[in-house]
């Protein structure tokens, strides 16, 4: 069984994310995860390459994980604008 903490530790050590969210969507059995990861290592990489980097970072865990949903694999620059939209502008 893969624990959420294992997934977080592997992604943190290999991708050095500025934002990481890991959700076990298998009801606690560790078979299915949903993740959001924001890393400077994604800079200049296409989405497919980013997903491959995430899968490579979780190589050992993927032997036991049945489903991995990568909701976001963004650079900090891509992630920041989506964070700013929640704040109303001063001009409004």
mmCIF file of C-alpha atoms in Angstrom, residues 44-91:
data_model
loop_
_atom_site.group_PDB
_atom_site.id
_atom_site.type_symbol
_atom_site.label_atom_id
_atom_site.label_comp_id
_atom_site.label_asym_id
_atom_site.label_seq_id
_atom_site.Cartn_x
_atom_site.Cartn_y
_atom_site.Cartn_z
ATOM 1 C CA UNK A 44 10.402 25.159 -20.744
ATOM 2 C CA UNK A 45 8.803 21.686 -20.703
ATOM 3 C CA UNK A 46 5.657 20.682 -22.543
ATOM 4 C CA UNK A 47 2.749 19.199 -20.588
ATOM 5 C CA UNK A 48 3.576 15.649 -21.702
ATOM 6 C CA UNK A 49 7.177 16.056 -20.516
ATOM 7 C CA UNK A 50 5.942 17.381 -17.165
ATOM 8 C CA UNK A 51 3.664 14.380 -16.711
ATOM 9 C CA UNK A 52 6.562 12.074 -17.555
ATOM 10 C CA UNK A 53 8.684 13.848 -14.924
ATOM 11 C CA UNK A 54 5.954 13.274 -12.316
ATOM 12 C CA UNK A 55 5.661 9.606 -13.287
ATOM 13 C CA UNK A 56 9.449 9.210 -13.164
ATOM 14 C CA UNK A 57 9.553 10.816 -9.700
ATOM 15 C CA UNK A 58 7.000 8.239 -8.560
ATOM 16 C CA UNK A 59 8.610 5.270 -10.305
ATOM 17 C CA UNK A 60 8.649 3.017 -7.221
ATOM 18 C CA UNK A 61 5.200 4.097 -6.016
ATOM 19 C CA UNK A 62 3.679 3.541 -9.477
ATOM 20 C CA UNK A 63 4.283 -0.196 -9.070
ATOM 21 C CA UNK A 64 1.444 -0.173 -6.529
ATOM 22 C CA UNK A 65 -0.652 2.815 -7.642
ATOM 23 C CA UNK A 66 -3.447 1.902 -10.051
ATOM 24 C CA UNK A 67 -4.537 5.420 -10.989
ATOM 25 C CA UNK A 68 -2.744 8.744 -10.923
ATOM 26 C CA UNK A 69 -4.589 11.884 -11.950
ATOM 27 C CA UNK A 70 -2.297 14.864 -12.504
ATOM 28 C CA UNK A 71 -4.672 17.817 -12.160
ATOM 29 C CA UNK A 72 -1.964 20.463 -12.497
ATOM 30 C CA UNK A 73 1.693 20.336 -13.512
ATOM 31 C CA UNK A 74 2.630 24.000 -13.762
ATOM 32 C CA UNK A 75 5.526 26.405 -13.393
ATOM 33 C CA UNK A 76 5.319 28.979 -10.593
ATOM 34 C CA UNK A 77 4.658 31.671 -13.235
ATOM 35 C CA UNK A 78 1.671 29.745 -14.611
ATOM 36 C CA UNK A 79 0.333 29.008 -11.146
ATOM 37 C CA UNK A 80 0.561 32.559 -9.751
ATOM 38 C CA UNK A 81 -1.924 34.204 -12.159
ATOM 39 C CA UNK A 82 -4.616 31.701 -11.168
ATOM 40 C CA UNK A 83 -3.961 32.588 -7.520
ATOM 41 C CA UNK A 84 -4.348 36.320 -8.211
ATOM 42 C CA UNK A 85 -7.795 35.982 -9.801
ATOM 43 C CA UNK A 86 -9.328 35.196 -6.419
ATOM 44 C CA UNK A 87 -8.360 38.648 -5.162
ATOM 45 C CA UNK A 88 -10.551 41.514 -6.380
ATOM 46 C CA UNK A 89 -8.619 44.318 -8.038
ATOM 47 C CA UNK A 90 -8.408 47.751 -6.432
ATOM 48 C CA UNK A 91 -9.888 49.328 -9.555
#
